[in-house]
mmCIF file of N, CA and C in Angstrom:
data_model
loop_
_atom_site.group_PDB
_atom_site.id
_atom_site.type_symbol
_atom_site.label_atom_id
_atom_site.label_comp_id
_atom_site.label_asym_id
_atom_site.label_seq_id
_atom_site.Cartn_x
_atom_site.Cartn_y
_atom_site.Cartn_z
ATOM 1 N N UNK A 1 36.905 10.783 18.473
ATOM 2 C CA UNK A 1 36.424 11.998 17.885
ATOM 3 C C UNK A 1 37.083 12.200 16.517
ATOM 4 N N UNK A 2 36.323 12.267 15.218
ATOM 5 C CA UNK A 2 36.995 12.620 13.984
ATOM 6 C C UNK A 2 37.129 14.046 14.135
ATOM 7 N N UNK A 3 38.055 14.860 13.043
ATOM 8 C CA UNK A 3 37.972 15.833 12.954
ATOM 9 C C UNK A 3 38.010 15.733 11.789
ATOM 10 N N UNK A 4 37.616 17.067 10.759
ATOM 11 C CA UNK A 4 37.729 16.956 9.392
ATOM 12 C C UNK A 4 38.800 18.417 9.119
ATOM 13 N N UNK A 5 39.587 18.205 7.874
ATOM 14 C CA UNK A 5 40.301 18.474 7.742
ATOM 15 C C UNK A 5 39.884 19.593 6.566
ATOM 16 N N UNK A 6 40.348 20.935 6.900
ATOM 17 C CA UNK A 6 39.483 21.957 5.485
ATOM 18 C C UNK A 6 40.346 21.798 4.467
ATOM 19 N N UNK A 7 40.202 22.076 3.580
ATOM 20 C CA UNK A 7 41.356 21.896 1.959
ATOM 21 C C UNK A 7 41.357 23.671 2.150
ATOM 22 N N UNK A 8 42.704 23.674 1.880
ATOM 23 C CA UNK A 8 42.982 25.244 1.721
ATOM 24 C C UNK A 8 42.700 25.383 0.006
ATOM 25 N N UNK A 9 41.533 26.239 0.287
ATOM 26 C CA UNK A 9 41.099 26.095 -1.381
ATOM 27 C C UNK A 9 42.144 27.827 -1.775
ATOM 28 N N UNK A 10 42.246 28.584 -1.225
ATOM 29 C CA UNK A 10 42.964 29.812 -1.537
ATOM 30 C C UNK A 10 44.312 29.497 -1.904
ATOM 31 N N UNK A 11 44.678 28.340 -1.303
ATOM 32 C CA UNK A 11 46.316 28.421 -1.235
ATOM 33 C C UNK A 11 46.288 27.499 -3.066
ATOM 34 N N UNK A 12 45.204 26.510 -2.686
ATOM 35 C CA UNK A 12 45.246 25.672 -4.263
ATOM 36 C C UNK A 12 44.758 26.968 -5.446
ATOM 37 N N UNK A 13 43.836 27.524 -5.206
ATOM 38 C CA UNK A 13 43.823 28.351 -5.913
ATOM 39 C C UNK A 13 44.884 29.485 -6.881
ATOM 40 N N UNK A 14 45.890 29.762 -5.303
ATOM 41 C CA UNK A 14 46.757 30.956 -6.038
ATOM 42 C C UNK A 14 47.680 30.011 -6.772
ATOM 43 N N UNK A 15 47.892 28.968 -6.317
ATOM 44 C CA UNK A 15 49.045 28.203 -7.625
ATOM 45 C C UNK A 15 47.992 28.003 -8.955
ATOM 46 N N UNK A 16 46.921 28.100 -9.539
ATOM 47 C CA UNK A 16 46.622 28.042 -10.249
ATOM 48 C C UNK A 16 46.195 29.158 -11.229
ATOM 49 N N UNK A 17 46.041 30.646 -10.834
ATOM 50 C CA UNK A 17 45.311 31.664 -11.217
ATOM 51 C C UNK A 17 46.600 32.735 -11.009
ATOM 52 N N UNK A 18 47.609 32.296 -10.348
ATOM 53 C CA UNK A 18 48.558 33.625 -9.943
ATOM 54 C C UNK A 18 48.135 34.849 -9.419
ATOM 55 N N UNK A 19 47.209 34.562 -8.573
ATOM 56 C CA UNK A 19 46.767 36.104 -7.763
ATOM 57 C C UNK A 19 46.872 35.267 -6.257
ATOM 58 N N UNK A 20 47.649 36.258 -5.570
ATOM 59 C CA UNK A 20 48.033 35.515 -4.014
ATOM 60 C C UNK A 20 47.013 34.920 -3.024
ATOM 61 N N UNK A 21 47.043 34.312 -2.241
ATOM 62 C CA UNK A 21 45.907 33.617 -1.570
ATOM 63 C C UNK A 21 45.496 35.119 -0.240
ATOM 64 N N UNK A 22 46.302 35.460 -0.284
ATOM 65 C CA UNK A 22 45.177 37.434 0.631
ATOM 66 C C UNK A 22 44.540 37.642 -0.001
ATOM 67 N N UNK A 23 44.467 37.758 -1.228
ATOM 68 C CA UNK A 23 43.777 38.724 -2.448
ATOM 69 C C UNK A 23 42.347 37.985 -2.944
ATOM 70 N N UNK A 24 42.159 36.461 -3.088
ATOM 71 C CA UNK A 24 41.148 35.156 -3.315
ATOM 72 C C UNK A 24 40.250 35.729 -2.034
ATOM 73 N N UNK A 25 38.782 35.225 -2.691
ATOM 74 C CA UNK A 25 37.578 35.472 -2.358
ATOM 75 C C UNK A 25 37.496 33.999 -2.667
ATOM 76 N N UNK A 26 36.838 33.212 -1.694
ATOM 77 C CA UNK A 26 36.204 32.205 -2.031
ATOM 78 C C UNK A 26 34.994 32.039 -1.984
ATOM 79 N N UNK A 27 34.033 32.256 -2.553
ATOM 80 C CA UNK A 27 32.192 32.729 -2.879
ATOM 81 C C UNK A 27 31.175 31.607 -2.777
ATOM 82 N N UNK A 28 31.974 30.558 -2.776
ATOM 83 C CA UNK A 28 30.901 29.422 -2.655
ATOM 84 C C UNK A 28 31.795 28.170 -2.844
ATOM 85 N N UNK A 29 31.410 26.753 -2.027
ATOM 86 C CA UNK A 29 32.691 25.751 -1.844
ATOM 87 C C UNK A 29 31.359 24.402 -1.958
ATOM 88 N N UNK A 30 31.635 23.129 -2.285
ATOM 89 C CA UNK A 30 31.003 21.980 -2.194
ATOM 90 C C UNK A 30 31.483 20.723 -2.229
ATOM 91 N N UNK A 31 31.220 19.668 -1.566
ATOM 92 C CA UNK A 31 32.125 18.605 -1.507
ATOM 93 C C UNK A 31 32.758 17.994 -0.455
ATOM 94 N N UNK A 32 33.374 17.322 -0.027
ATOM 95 C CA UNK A 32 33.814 16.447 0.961
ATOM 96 C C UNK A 32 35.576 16.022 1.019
ATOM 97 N N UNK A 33 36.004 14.912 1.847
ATOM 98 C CA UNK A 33 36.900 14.825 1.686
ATOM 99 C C UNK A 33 37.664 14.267 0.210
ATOM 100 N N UNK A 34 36.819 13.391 -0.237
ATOM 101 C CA UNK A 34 36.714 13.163 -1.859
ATOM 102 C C UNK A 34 37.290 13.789 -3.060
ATOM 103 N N UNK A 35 35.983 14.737 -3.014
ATOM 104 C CA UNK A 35 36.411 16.200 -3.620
ATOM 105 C C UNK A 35 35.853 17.241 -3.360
ATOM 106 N N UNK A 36 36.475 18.200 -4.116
ATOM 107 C CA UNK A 36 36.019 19.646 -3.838
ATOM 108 C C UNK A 36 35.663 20.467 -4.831
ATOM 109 N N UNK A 37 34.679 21.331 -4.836
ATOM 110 C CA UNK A 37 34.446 22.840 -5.709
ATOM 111 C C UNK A 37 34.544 23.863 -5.537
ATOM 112 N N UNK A 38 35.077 24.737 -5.810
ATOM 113 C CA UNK A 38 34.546 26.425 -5.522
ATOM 114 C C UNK A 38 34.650 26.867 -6.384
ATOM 115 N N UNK A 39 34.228 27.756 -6.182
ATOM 116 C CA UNK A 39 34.263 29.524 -6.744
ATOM 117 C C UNK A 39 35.332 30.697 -5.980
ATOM 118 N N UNK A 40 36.244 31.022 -6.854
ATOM 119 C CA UNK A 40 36.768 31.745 -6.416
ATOM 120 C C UNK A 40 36.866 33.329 -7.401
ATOM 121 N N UNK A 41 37.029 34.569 -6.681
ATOM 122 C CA UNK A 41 37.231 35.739 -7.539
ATOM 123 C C UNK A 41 38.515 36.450 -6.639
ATOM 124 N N UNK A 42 39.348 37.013 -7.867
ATOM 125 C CA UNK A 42 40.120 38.365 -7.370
ATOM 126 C C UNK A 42 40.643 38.925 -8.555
ATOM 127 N N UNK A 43 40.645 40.362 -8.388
ATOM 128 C CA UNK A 43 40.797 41.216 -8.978
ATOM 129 C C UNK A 43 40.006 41.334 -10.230
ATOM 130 N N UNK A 44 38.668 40.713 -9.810
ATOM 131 C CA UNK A 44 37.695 41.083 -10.583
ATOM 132 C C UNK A 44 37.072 40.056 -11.567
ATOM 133 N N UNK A 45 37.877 39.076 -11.709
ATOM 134 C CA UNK A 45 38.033 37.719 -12.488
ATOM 135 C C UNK A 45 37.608 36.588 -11.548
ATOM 136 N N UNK A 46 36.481 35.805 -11.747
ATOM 137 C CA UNK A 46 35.741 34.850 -11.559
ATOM 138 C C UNK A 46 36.431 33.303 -12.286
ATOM 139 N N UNK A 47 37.030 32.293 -11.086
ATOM 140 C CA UNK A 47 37.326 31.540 -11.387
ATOM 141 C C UNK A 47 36.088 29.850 -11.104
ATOM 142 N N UNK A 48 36.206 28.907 -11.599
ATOM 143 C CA UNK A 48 35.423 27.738 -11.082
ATOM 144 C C UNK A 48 36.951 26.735 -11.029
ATOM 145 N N UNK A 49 36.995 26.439 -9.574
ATOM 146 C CA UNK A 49 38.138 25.113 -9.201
ATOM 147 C C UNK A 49 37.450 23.931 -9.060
ATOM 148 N N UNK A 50 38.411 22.765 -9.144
ATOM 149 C CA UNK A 50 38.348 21.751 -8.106
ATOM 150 C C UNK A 50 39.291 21.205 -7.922
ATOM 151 N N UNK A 51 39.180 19.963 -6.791
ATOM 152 C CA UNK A 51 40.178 19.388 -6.343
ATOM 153 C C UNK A 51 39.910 18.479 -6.281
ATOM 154 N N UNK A 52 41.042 16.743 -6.191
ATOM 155 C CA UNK A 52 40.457 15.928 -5.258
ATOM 156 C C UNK A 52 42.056 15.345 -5.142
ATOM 157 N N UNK A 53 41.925 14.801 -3.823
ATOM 158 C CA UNK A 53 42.988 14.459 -3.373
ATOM 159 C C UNK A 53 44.317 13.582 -4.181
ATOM 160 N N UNK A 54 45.226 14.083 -4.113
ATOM 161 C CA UNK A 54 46.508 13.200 -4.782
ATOM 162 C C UNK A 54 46.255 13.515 -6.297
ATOM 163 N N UNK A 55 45.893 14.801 -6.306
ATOM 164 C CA UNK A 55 45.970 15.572 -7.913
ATOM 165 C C UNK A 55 46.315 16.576 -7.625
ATOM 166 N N UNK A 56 46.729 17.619 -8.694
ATOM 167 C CA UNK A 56 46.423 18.952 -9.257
ATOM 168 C C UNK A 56 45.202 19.747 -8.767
ATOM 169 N N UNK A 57 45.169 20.662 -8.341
ATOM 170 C CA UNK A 57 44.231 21.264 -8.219
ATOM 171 C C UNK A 57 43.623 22.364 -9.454
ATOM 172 N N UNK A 58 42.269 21.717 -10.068
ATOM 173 C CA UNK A 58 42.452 22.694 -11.520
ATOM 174 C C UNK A 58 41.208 24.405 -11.641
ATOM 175 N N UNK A 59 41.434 25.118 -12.261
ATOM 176 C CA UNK A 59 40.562 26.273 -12.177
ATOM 177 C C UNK A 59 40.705 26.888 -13.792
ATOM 178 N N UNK A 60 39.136 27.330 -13.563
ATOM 179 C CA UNK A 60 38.918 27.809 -15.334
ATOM 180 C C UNK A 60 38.292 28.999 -15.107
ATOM 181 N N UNK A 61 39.122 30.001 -15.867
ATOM 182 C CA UNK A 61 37.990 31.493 -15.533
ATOM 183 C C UNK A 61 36.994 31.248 -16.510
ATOM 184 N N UNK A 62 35.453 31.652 -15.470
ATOM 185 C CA UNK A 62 34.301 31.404 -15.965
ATOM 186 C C UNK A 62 34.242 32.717 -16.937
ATOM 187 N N UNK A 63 33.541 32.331 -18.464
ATOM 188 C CA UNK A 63 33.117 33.436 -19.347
ATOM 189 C C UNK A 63 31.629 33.623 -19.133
ATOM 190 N N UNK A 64 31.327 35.150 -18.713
ATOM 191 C CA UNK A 64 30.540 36.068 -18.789
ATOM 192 C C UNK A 64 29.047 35.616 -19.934
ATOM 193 N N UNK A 65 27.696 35.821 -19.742
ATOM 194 C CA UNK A 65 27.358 35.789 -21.055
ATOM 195 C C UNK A 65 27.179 36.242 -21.861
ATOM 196 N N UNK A 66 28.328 37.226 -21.631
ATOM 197 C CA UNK A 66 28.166 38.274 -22.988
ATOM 198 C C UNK A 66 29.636 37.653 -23.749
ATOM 199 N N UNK A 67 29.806 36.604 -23.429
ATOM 200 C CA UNK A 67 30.967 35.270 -24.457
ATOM 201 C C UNK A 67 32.368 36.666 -23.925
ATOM 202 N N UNK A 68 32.465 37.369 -22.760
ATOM 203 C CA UNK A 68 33.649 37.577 -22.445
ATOM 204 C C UNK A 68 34.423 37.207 -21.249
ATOM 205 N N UNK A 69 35.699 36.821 -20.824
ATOM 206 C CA UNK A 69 35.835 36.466 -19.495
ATOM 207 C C UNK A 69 35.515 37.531 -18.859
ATOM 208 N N UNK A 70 35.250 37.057 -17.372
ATOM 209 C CA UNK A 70 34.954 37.650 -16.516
ATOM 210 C C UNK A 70 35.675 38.955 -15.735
ATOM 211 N N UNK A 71 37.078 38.995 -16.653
ATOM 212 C CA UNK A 71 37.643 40.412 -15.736
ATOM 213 C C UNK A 71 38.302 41.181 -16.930
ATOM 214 N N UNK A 72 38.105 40.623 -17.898
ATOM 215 C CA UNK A 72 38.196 41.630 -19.341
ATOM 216 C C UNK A 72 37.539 41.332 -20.478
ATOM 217 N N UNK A 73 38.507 42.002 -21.741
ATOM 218 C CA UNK A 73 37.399 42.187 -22.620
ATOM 219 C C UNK A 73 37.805 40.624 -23.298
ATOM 220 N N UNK A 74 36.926 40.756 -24.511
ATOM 221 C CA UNK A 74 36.979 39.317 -25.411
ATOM 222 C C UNK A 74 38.069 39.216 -26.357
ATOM 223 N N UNK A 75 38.863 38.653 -26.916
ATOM 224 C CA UNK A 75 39.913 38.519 -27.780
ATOM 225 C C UNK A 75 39.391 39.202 -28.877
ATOM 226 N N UNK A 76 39.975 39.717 -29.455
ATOM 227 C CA UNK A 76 39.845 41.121 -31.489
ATOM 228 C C UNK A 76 39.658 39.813 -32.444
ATOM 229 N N UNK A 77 39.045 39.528 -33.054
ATOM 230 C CA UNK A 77 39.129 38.942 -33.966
ATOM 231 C C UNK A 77 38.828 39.205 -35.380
ATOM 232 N N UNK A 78 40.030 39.693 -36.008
ATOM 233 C CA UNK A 78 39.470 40.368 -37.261
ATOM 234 C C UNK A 78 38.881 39.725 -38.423
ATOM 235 N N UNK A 79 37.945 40.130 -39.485
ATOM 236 C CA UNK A 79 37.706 39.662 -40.135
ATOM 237 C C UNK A 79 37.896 40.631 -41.449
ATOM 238 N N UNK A 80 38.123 40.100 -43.107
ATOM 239 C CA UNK A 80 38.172 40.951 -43.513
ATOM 240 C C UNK A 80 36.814 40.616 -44.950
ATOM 241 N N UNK A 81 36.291 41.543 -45.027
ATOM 242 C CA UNK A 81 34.909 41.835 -45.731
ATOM 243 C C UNK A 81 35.421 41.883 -47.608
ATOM 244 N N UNK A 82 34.849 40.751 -48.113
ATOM 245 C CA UNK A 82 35.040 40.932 -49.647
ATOM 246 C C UNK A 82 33.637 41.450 -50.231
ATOM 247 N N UNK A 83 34.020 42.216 -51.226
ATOM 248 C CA UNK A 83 32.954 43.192 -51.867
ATOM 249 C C UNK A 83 32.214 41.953 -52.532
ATOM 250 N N UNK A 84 31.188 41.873 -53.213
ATOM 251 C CA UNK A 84 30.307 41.124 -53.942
ATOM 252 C C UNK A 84 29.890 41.759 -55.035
#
């Protein structure tokens, strides 16, 4: 009888995002023993992970399409206006 083994995607998660693995929502997962995907959110911020075995586990907060991340606003970027 195999059994398969789940990847604790919350626990890889909180070492990557610093929000504790209670607090992680995991919203959607894909993949095998190979590798892995999800989606994870907490505290309002939408992350995309993956994994695959005998690495790092990596995660990128997804930006919004209004070009802001997903749990705040967009970086100030000033510009300054010359007269013509």
């Amino acid at each position: 009888m195999l059994t398969a083994c789940a990847i604790p995607t919350k626990e890889l998660t909180a070492g990557q995002i610093g929000c504790p693995a209670p607090e992680i929502k995991v919203v959607s997962q894909s993949g095998d023993f190979r590798a892995s995907s999800w989606v994870a959110v907490c505290r309002g911020k939408t992350f995309s992970c993956s994994y695959t075995p005998g690495t790092k586990a990596t995660c990128t907060e997804e930006i919004a399409s209004t070009g802001k991340p997903s749990g705040g606003k967009a970086p100030v970027s000033k510009t300054t206006a010359y007269p013509y």
